[in-house]
Short mmCIF file of C-alpha atoms in Angstrom, two decimals:
data_model
loop_
_atom_site.label_atom_id
_atom_site.label_comp_id
_atom_site.label_asym_id
_atom_site.label_seq_id
_atom_site.Cartn_x
_atom_site.Cartn_y
_atom_site.Cartn_z
CA MET A 6 5.57 -15.10 30.02
CA ALA A 7 3.91 -12.11 28.48
CA GLY A 8 0.38 -12.59 27.29
CA LEU A 9 -1.54 -10.81 24.60
CA GLY A 10 -3.38 -8.25 26.66
CA GLN A 11 -6.31 -6.70 24.86
CA SER A 12 -4.81 -6.93 21.38
CA ALA A 13 -1.53 -8.23 20.10
CA LEU A 14 -1.35 -5.83 17.21
CA ALA A 15 -3.44 -2.89 16.18
CA SER A 16 -4.68 -2.82 12.60
CA PRO A 17 -2.39 -1.08 10.10
CA THR A 18 -3.25 2.58 9.75
CA ALA A 19 -0.50 4.09 7.65
CA GLY A 20 0.46 3.88 3.99
CA SER A 21 -1.55 3.75 0.81
CA ARG A 22 -2.41 0.48 -0.86
CA ASN A 23 0.08 1.03 -3.66
CA GLN A 24 2.98 1.35 -1.25
CA ARG A 25 2.49 -1.66 0.99
CA SER A 26 4.85 -4.61 0.84
CA VAL A 27 6.22 -7.60 2.76
CA ILE A 28 9.77 -8.83 3.29
CA TYR A 29 9.71 -12.46 4.40
CA LEU A 30 12.95 -13.70 5.98
CA TRP A 31 12.69 -17.49 5.75
CA MET A 32 14.88 -19.23 8.35
CA ASN A 33 15.14 -22.53 6.56
CA GLY A 34 15.51 -25.57 8.82
CA GLY A 35 13.65 -24.33 11.90
CA PRO A 36 15.16 -21.72 14.28
CA SER A 37 15.44 -22.60 17.96
CA HIS A 38 12.85 -20.51 19.79
CA ILE A 39 14.36 -21.39 23.18
CA ASP A 40 17.87 -20.29 22.21
CA MET A 41 16.64 -17.07 20.61
CA TRP A 42 13.34 -15.41 21.55
CA ASP A 43 11.97 -17.49 24.42
CA PRO A 44 14.85 -18.29 26.78
CA LYS A 45 14.28 -20.38 29.89
CA PRO A 46 17.02 -19.16 32.26
CA ASN A 47 15.57 -20.94 35.29
CA ALA A 48 15.24 -24.35 33.63
CA ALA A 49 17.71 -27.21 33.93
CA ALA A 50 20.90 -26.91 31.88
CA GLU A 51 19.75 -29.45 29.29
CA ILE A 52 16.65 -27.30 28.71
CA ARG A 53 17.95 -23.73 28.95
CA GLY A 54 21.01 -24.42 26.81
CA PRO A 55 24.42 -22.71 26.88
CA PHE A 56 23.32 -19.10 26.28
CA ALA A 57 22.41 -16.49 28.86
CA ALA A 58 19.28 -14.32 28.68
CA ILE A 59 19.37 -10.51 28.56
CA ALA A 60 16.83 -7.75 29.19
CA THR A 61 15.26 -5.90 26.28
CA ALA A 62 13.44 -2.70 25.39
CA GLN A 63 10.21 -4.57 26.20
CA PRO A 64 9.94 -4.55 30.01
CA GLY A 65 10.00 -8.08 31.45
CA ILE A 66 10.88 -9.71 28.11
CA GLN A 67 14.25 -11.40 27.58
CA VAL A 68 16.05 -12.76 24.54
CA THR A 69 19.32 -14.63 24.17
CA GLU A 70 22.53 -12.73 24.84
CA HIS A 71 23.49 -13.25 21.19
CA LEU A 72 20.66 -11.03 19.93
CA PRO A 73 21.71 -7.66 21.41
CA GLY A 74 20.28 -5.77 18.43
CA HIS A 75 16.88 -7.39 19.00
CA ALA A 76 17.09 -6.41 22.66
CA ARG A 77 17.88 -2.81 21.77
CA ILE A 78 14.97 -2.27 19.37
CA LEU A 79 12.42 -4.73 20.74
CA ASP A 80 10.07 -1.80 21.26
CA LYS A 81 9.84 -1.70 17.43
CA LEU A 82 9.30 -5.46 17.12
CA THR A 83 6.64 -7.99 17.99
CA VAL A 84 7.89 -11.32 19.31
CA LEU A 85 5.88 -14.40 18.34
CA ARG A 86 6.35 -17.04 21.03
CA SER A 87 3.35 -19.27 20.42
CA ILE A 88 3.24 -20.42 16.80
CA ASP A 89 1.58 -23.83 16.55
CA CYS A 90 3.63 -25.57 13.84
CA THR A 91 1.75 -28.87 13.86
CA HIS A 92 2.28 -30.80 10.60
CA CYS A 93 4.91 -28.35 9.40
CA GLY A 94 7.92 -29.80 7.60
CA HIS A 95 11.01 -28.77 5.70
CA ASP A 96 9.17 -28.88 2.39
CA PRO A 97 8.55 -25.13 1.97
CA ASN A 98 5.26 -25.32 0.06
CA THR A 99 3.61 -27.03 3.01
CA VAL A 100 1.82 -25.24 5.83
CA MET A 101 4.04 -22.33 6.88
CA GLN A 102 4.75 -20.75 3.50
CA THR A 103 1.17 -21.31 2.37
CA GLY A 104 -0.70 -20.63 5.61
CA SER A 105 -2.73 -23.81 5.07
CA ARG A 106 -3.08 -26.70 7.51
CA GLU A 107 -4.03 -28.91 4.57
CA ALA A 108 -0.63 -28.55 2.97
CA THR A 109 0.90 -31.37 5.00
CA LYS A 110 3.47 -33.85 3.73
CA THR A 111 0.86 -36.59 3.90
CA ASN A 112 -1.36 -34.75 1.41
CA PRO A 113 -0.35 -35.84 -2.11
CA ARG A 114 -1.83 -32.62 -3.56
CA ARG A 115 -0.13 -30.29 -1.13
CA HIS A 116 1.83 -28.60 -3.91
CA ARG A 117 -1.44 -27.41 -5.43
CA ILE A 118 -1.93 -25.07 -2.46
CA PRO A 119 -0.43 -21.73 -3.48
CA ALA A 120 2.27 -19.87 -1.62
CA ILE A 121 1.37 -16.66 0.18
CA GLY A 122 3.55 -14.77 -2.29
CA SER A 123 1.71 -16.38 -5.21
CA VAL A 124 -1.63 -15.27 -3.77
CA VAL A 125 -0.19 -11.75 -3.59
CA SER A 126 0.88 -12.05 -7.23
CA ARG A 127 -2.56 -13.22 -8.34
CA PHE A 128 -4.83 -10.94 -6.30
CA ARG A 129 -2.72 -7.81 -5.88
CA GLY A 130 0.04 -7.71 -8.45
CA PRO A 131 3.07 -5.42 -8.42
CA ASN A 132 2.91 -2.02 -6.80
CA GLN A 133 4.51 -0.56 -9.92
CA PRO A 134 4.14 -1.84 -13.51
CA GLY A 135 7.18 -3.45 -15.07
CA LEU A 136 8.15 -5.27 -11.87
CA PRO A 137 7.39 -8.79 -10.63
CA ALA A 138 4.99 -9.18 -7.71
CA TYR A 139 6.68 -12.11 -5.95
CA VAL A 140 10.49 -12.32 -5.83
CA THR A 141 12.65 -14.88 -4.02
CA PHE A 142 16.34 -15.13 -3.23
CA HIS A 143 17.44 -18.68 -2.57
CA VAL A 144 20.15 -21.26 -3.19
CA THR A 145 17.90 -24.03 -4.51
CA THR A 146 14.29 -24.12 -5.63
CA GLY A 147 13.65 -26.68 -2.88
CA SER A 148 13.52 -23.85 -0.35
CA ILE A 149 10.78 -21.74 -1.94
CA ALA A 150 7.03 -22.04 -2.37
CA ARG A 151 5.23 -21.71 -5.69
CA GLY A 152 1.97 -20.88 -7.43
CA GLY A 153 0.28 -24.26 -7.12
CA ALA A 154 -3.30 -24.14 -8.39
CA LEU A 155 -2.88 -20.48 -9.34
CA GLY A 156 -0.58 -21.57 -12.14
CA ARG A 157 3.09 -21.19 -12.98
CA ARG A 158 2.54 -17.59 -14.03
CA HIS A 159 2.34 -16.86 -10.28
CA ASP A 160 5.50 -18.77 -9.38
CA PRO A 161 8.13 -16.46 -7.87
CA PHE A 162 10.59 -14.53 -9.97
CA HIS A 163 14.03 -15.83 -8.97
CA GLY A 164 15.91 -12.76 -7.86
CA ASN A 165 19.16 -14.72 -8.01
CA LEU A 166 18.79 -14.74 -11.81
CA GLY A 167 17.85 -11.09 -12.20
CA PRO A 168 20.19 -8.26 -13.13
CA GLY A 169 22.63 -7.53 -10.37
CA PRO A 170 25.40 -9.27 -8.43
CA PHE A 171 23.63 -12.64 -8.34
CA ASP A 172 23.33 -13.34 -12.06
CA ARG A 173 25.48 -14.62 -14.90
CA THR A 174 24.25 -12.24 -17.57
CA ASP A 175 27.43 -10.25 -18.11
CA THR A 176 27.70 -11.33 -21.76
CA LEU A 177 23.99 -10.85 -22.53
CA THR A 178 23.77 -7.42 -24.12
CA ASP A 179 20.45 -5.72 -24.84
CA GLN A 180 20.91 -6.52 -28.53
CA VAL A 181 21.49 -10.24 -27.89
CA LEU A 182 18.44 -10.43 -25.63
CA ALA A 183 16.24 -8.59 -28.13
CA ARG A 184 17.30 -10.94 -30.93
CA ARG A 185 16.58 -13.99 -28.80
CA ARG A 186 13.20 -12.58 -27.89
CA GLY A 187 12.35 -12.25 -31.58
CA LEU A 188 13.17 -15.90 -32.12
CA LEU A 189 10.99 -16.89 -29.16
CA GLU A 190 8.09 -14.82 -30.48
CA GLY A 191 8.29 -16.81 -33.69
CA LEU A 192 7.94 -20.01 -31.74
CA ASP A 193 4.91 -18.54 -29.95
CA ARG A 194 2.98 -18.79 -33.23
CA PHE A 195 3.08 -22.58 -32.98
CA GLU A 196 -0.42 -23.91 -32.31
CA GLY A 197 -0.34 -26.88 -29.99
CA GLY A 198 -2.98 -28.76 -28.04
CA PRO A 199 -4.87 -27.48 -25.01
CA ASP A 200 -2.82 -26.24 -22.09
CA LEU A 201 -4.91 -27.69 -19.29
CA ASN A 202 -2.64 -26.89 -16.39
CA GLY A 203 -1.37 -23.51 -17.57
CA SER A 204 2.23 -24.67 -17.94
CA VAL A 205 2.70 -23.25 -21.44
CA GLU A 206 1.02 -19.97 -20.55
CA GLY A 207 3.04 -19.81 -17.35
CA ALA A 208 6.32 -20.52 -19.14
CA GLY A 209 5.65 -17.66 -21.55
CA ARG A 210 4.81 -15.27 -18.75
CA LEU A 211 7.94 -16.24 -16.82
CA ARG A 212 10.07 -15.80 -19.93
CA ASP A 213 8.59 -12.39 -20.68
CA GLU A 214 8.99 -11.33 -17.06
CA ALA A 215 12.63 -12.41 -17.03
CA ILE A 216 13.38 -10.51 -20.24
CA GLN A 217 11.52 -7.45 -18.95
CA ALA A 218 13.59 -7.60 -15.77
CA LEU A 219 16.75 -7.64 -17.84
CA LEU A 220 15.70 -5.00 -20.36
CA GLY A 221 13.11 -2.89 -18.55
CA GLY A 222 14.25 0.33 -16.98
CA LYS A 223 12.24 0.03 -13.76
CA ALA A 224 13.30 -3.52 -13.02
CA ARG A 225 16.90 -2.88 -13.99
CA GLN A 226 17.00 0.09 -11.64
CA ALA A 227 15.39 -1.87 -8.81
CA PHE A 228 17.90 -4.72 -9.13
CA ASP A 229 20.91 -2.42 -9.48
CA LEU A 230 22.66 -2.99 -6.19
CA GLU A 231 25.72 -1.13 -7.47
CA SER A 232 23.73 2.11 -7.25
CA GLU A 233 23.54 1.79 -3.47
CA PRO A 234 26.02 4.08 -1.67
CA ASP A 235 29.11 2.28 -0.44
CA SER A 236 28.22 3.31 3.10
CA VAL A 237 24.90 1.47 2.93
CA ARG A 238 26.44 -1.67 1.46
CA ARG A 239 29.12 -1.61 4.14
CA LEU A 240 26.44 -1.22 6.79
CA TYR A 241 24.53 -4.31 5.65
CA ASN A 242 27.76 -6.30 5.32
CA ARG A 243 29.31 -5.17 8.60
CA VAL A 244 28.59 -8.59 10.12
CA PRO A 245 28.96 -10.99 7.17
CA TRP A 246 26.80 -14.07 6.94
CA VAL A 247 29.02 -17.15 7.23
CA ASP A 248 27.12 -20.38 7.80
CA GLN A 249 28.08 -24.04 7.99
CA PHE A 250 28.55 -24.18 4.21
CA GLY A 251 31.06 -21.37 4.12
CA VAL A 252 28.74 -19.05 2.19
CA ARG A 253 29.92 -15.56 3.02
CA GLY A 254 28.06 -12.30 2.57
CA LYS A 255 25.49 -13.37 -0.03
CA MET A 256 22.52 -13.12 2.35
CA ASN A 257 23.63 -9.64 3.43
CA ASP A 258 23.37 -8.32 -0.13
CA GLN A 259 20.10 -10.19 -0.67
CA VAL A 260 18.45 -8.54 2.34
CA LEU A 261 19.62 -5.17 1.06
CA MET A 262 18.24 -6.11 -2.35
CA ALA A 263 14.89 -6.95 -0.73
CA ARG A 264 14.77 -3.42 0.67
CA ARG A 265 15.54 -2.00 -2.77
CA LEU A 266 12.81 -4.08 -4.41
CA VAL A 267 10.02 -3.07 -2.03
CA GLU A 268 11.20 0.53 -2.30
CA HIS A 269 10.76 0.36 -6.07
CA GLY A 270 7.40 -1.45 -6.06
CA VAL A 271 7.67 -5.22 -5.49
CA PRO A 272 5.01 -6.17 -2.92
CA PHE A 273 6.38 -9.54 -1.70
CA VAL A 274 10.03 -10.56 -1.37
CA THR A 275 11.30 -13.74 0.29
CA VAL A 276 14.95 -14.08 1.30
CA VAL A 277 15.91 -17.63 2.27
CA LEU A 278 18.50 -17.32 5.03
CA SER A 279 20.09 -20.65 4.21
CA ALA A 280 22.87 -21.91 1.98
CA SER A 281 21.28 -25.29 1.37
CA GLY A 282 18.02 -26.72 0.08
CA ASN A 283 14.99 -27.95 1.97
CA SER A 284 16.62 -27.93 5.40
CA ALA A 285 20.10 -27.29 6.85
CA THR A 286 21.55 -24.04 8.20
CA TRP A 287 18.91 -23.60 10.94
CA ASP A 288 18.35 -27.38 11.26
CA THR A 289 20.63 -27.68 14.28
CA HIS A 290 20.39 -31.35 15.23
CA GLY A 291 24.05 -31.51 16.24
CA ASN A 292 25.06 -34.14 13.71
CA PRO A 293 28.62 -35.13 14.70
CA VAL A 294 29.61 -36.10 11.15
CA LYS A 295 28.00 -33.62 8.74
CA THR A 296 29.09 -30.02 9.01
CA ALA A 297 25.66 -28.86 7.84
CA TYR A 298 23.74 -29.81 10.95
CA GLY A 299 25.71 -28.37 13.82
CA GLY A 300 24.47 -28.19 17.38
CA VAL A 301 23.41 -25.22 19.48
CA GLU A 302 26.94 -23.87 19.80
CA SER A 303 28.57 -25.22 16.63
CA GLY A 304 25.61 -24.69 14.28
CA LEU A 305 23.28 -22.04 15.71
CA LEU A 306 25.73 -19.67 17.37
CA PRO A 307 27.49 -18.64 14.10
CA LEU A 308 24.09 -17.65 12.66
CA LEU A 309 22.89 -15.45 15.50
CA ALA A 310 25.19 -12.43 15.11
CA PRO A 311 24.63 -12.03 11.34
CA PHE A 312 20.89 -12.63 11.69
CA ASP A 313 20.66 -10.13 14.54
CA HIS A 314 22.58 -7.60 12.48
CA LEU A 315 20.56 -8.11 9.29
CA LEU A 316 17.15 -7.93 10.95
CA THR A 317 17.92 -4.83 12.99
CA THR A 318 19.73 -3.12 10.11
CA LEU A 319 16.79 -3.79 7.78
CA VAL A 320 14.23 -2.48 10.28
CA GLU A 321 16.22 0.66 11.06
CA ASP A 322 17.00 1.31 7.39
CA LEU A 323 13.32 1.00 6.46
CA ASP A 324 12.44 3.31 9.35
CA GLN A 325 14.94 5.99 8.33
CA ARG A 326 13.64 5.89 4.75
CA GLY A 327 10.01 6.24 5.84
CA LEU A 328 9.23 2.73 4.57
CA LEU A 329 8.69 0.88 7.85
CA GLU A 330 5.04 1.89 8.15
CA THR A 331 4.26 0.37 4.77
CA THR A 332 6.62 -2.62 4.85
CA LEU A 333 5.79 -5.64 7.00
CA VAL A 334 8.88 -7.65 7.94
CA VAL A 335 8.30 -11.30 8.92
CA ALA A 336 11.10 -13.61 10.16
CA LEU A 337 10.34 -17.25 10.97
CA GLY A 338 10.93 -20.85 9.91
CA GLU A 339 9.10 -24.16 9.69
CA PHE A 340 8.98 -24.97 13.40
CA GLY A 341 10.88 -24.65 16.66
CA ARG A 342 13.42 -26.96 18.29
CA SER A 343 13.04 -29.55 21.02
CA PRO A 344 13.11 -28.32 24.63
CA ARG A 345 15.72 -30.86 25.65
CA ILE A 346 19.20 -30.75 24.10
CA ASN A 347 20.01 -34.11 22.54
CA LYS A 348 23.10 -36.28 22.92
CA ASN A 349 24.83 -34.44 20.08
CA SER A 350 24.46 -31.04 21.75
CA GLY A 351 21.73 -30.02 19.34
CA ARG A 352 17.96 -29.73 19.32
CA ASP A 353 15.61 -31.71 17.10
CA HIS A 354 12.45 -30.71 15.20
CA TRP A 355 9.64 -29.48 17.43
CA GLU A 356 6.26 -28.90 15.80
CA PRO A 357 4.25 -28.00 18.95
CA VAL A 358 5.95 -24.59 19.26
CA GLY A 359 7.76 -22.19 16.98
CA GLY A 360 8.85 -18.59 17.28
CA GLY A 361 9.44 -15.57 15.09
CA ILE A 362 9.56 -11.81 14.73
CA ILE A 363 7.45 -9.26 12.89
CA ALA A 364 8.10 -5.55 12.44
CA GLY A 365 6.71 -2.58 10.59
CA GLY A 366 3.55 -2.66 8.53
CA GLY A 367 1.85 0.16 10.42
CA PHE A 368 1.15 -2.12 13.39
CA GLU A 369 1.57 -1.29 17.03
CA HIS A 370 4.70 -3.09 18.18
CA GLY A 371 6.68 -3.44 21.39
CA ARG A 372 4.64 -6.53 22.30
CA THR A 373 5.18 -10.23 22.83
CA ILE A 374 2.45 -12.56 21.66
CA GLY A 375 1.78 -15.74 23.57
CA GLY A 376 3.64 -17.81 26.09
CA THR A 377 5.01 -21.30 26.63
CA ASP A 378 5.49 -23.59 29.60
CA ARG A 379 8.60 -23.66 31.79
CA GLN A 380 10.44 -25.90 29.34
CA GLY A 381 9.36 -24.13 26.18
CA GLY A 382 7.70 -27.26 24.87
CA GLY A 383 4.02 -26.34 24.96
CA ILE A 384 1.91 -23.25 24.28
CA THR A 385 0.15 -21.81 27.32
CA SER A 386 -1.46 -18.69 25.81
CA GLY A 387 -2.05 -16.81 22.58
CA ARG A 388 -1.87 -19.74 20.15
CA ILE A 389 -1.01 -18.60 16.60
CA GLY A 390 -1.43 -20.74 13.52
CA PRO A 391 0.25 -20.43 10.11
CA GLN A 392 -3.14 -19.31 8.80
CA ASP A 393 -3.03 -16.35 11.21
CA VAL A 394 0.36 -15.24 9.89
CA ALA A 395 -1.01 -15.49 6.34
CA ALA A 396 -4.15 -13.55 7.30
CA THR A 397 -1.99 -10.79 8.80
CA ILE A 398 -0.01 -10.51 5.55
CA TYR A 399 -3.16 -10.44 3.42
CA GLN A 400 -4.78 -7.82 5.64
CA HIS A 401 -1.69 -5.66 5.40
CA LEU A 402 -1.77 -5.91 1.60
CA ASP A 403 -5.52 -5.23 1.41
CA ILE A 404 -6.37 -8.68 0.04
CA PRO A 405 -9.81 -9.67 1.43
CA LEU A 406 -9.65 -12.79 3.54
CA ASP A 407 -12.72 -14.22 1.82
CA THR A 408 -10.97 -14.17 -1.56
CA THR A 409 -11.23 -17.52 -3.37
CA TYR A 410 -9.44 -19.32 -6.19
CA LEU A 411 -10.32 -22.46 -8.13
CA ASP A 412 -8.49 -25.65 -7.18
CA ALA A 413 -7.52 -28.40 -9.65
CA ALA A 414 -11.06 -29.79 -9.53
CA GLY A 415 -12.57 -26.41 -10.35
CA ARG A 416 -13.90 -25.88 -6.82
CA PRO A 417 -13.57 -22.51 -5.07
CA ARG A 418 -11.12 -22.41 -2.17
CA PHE A 419 -10.47 -19.61 0.30
CA ILE A 420 -6.95 -18.20 0.22
CA VAL A 421 -6.85 -18.71 3.98
CA GLU A 422 -9.04 -20.96 6.12
CA SER A 423 -10.06 -19.65 9.55
CA GLY A 424 -7.15 -17.27 9.71
CA ARG A 425 -7.31 -14.29 12.05
CA PRO A 426 -5.01 -11.28 11.65
CA LEU A 427 -2.81 -11.01 14.72
CA GLY A 428 -4.57 -7.83 15.78
CA ASP A 429 -7.75 -9.87 16.28
CA ILE A 430 -6.16 -12.46 18.57
CA THR A 431 -6.91 -11.82 22.23
CA GLN A 432 -6.06 -13.60 25.45
#
């Protein structure tokens, strides 16, 4: 197992503040670290699983045979093998998408803890005016995290509903939208009671942002996937995403759209790589009845080739466009999977260890952070917490880690508690 050495990642050195951004690939359901980034080829068959391990561009580091693109460019990537996912769950606004250990399912106020993207919206804002700061692509709202105590005005803008191939706005002309906006402005003159939780203010902001995205030139241009050359669209769709729900190709276009958005000035974009809600797709228990929860071979294997293609295509595309230094790419899920394959040929939830990938952002890559035991069930070095991932994102976006917001009781809270950017984590 590779350790951290002197420093897992150097601090970002390239790119001005107004150019920096994050693309967050959310692997909803919990990707299997053992069957992807931390193979155990010398373990018993029920531990190592059905896939072989292959060498990579990082000397001494192996990944599964079904991630050949990862293996080829691993010198441009950092592998996270030691994420402590304790208390993480499928509910996206708990722990991993907030970076807070307090956002557990047992905490009745967990939804008041804001998403990382919402913190970016509140304390950084868009890189270019006329664009949203936090955009998500998802199938259901159950797979995304929201503004919490920061208010609904910092909820994500749903990219699925914006102008482009994901909307249903074909019959909404500029004239129709302008007329409807005039009617809404008339309603805004209504004087109601106090808006204690910011819902009314947030609804107005979200409405205005949606209309601006439909009418505004900058947003319309950013969301215009049709303006991409056919060769680029074919490249992203060369290995179409087809998961257990039969959804084909949508995630390919959404990852391309994420690249377009950060290129135009959106600082934080989340693409949910799942065709279901709070779990599924990567939740490979091996359920013999439901098609949604396949096992290692029936559920996970169909996801590996399209994921491998999308991640490597995105990284290389950003690199060729000169955007990789300023764009931090993060790919992970809620937790890992159990070391031992279960009776249904799948793996169950495993909070003690999770894995992931980061790329770009001006960091020094070609490293593997942390290590696990011979079965992949426990962390042996370089422990990383969700708060450390959040701290890395905030550092990249120049948001001070001692920034505070007011919770529902009016008390100041740090945006991240005890989080250390990955460059500060040593052996």
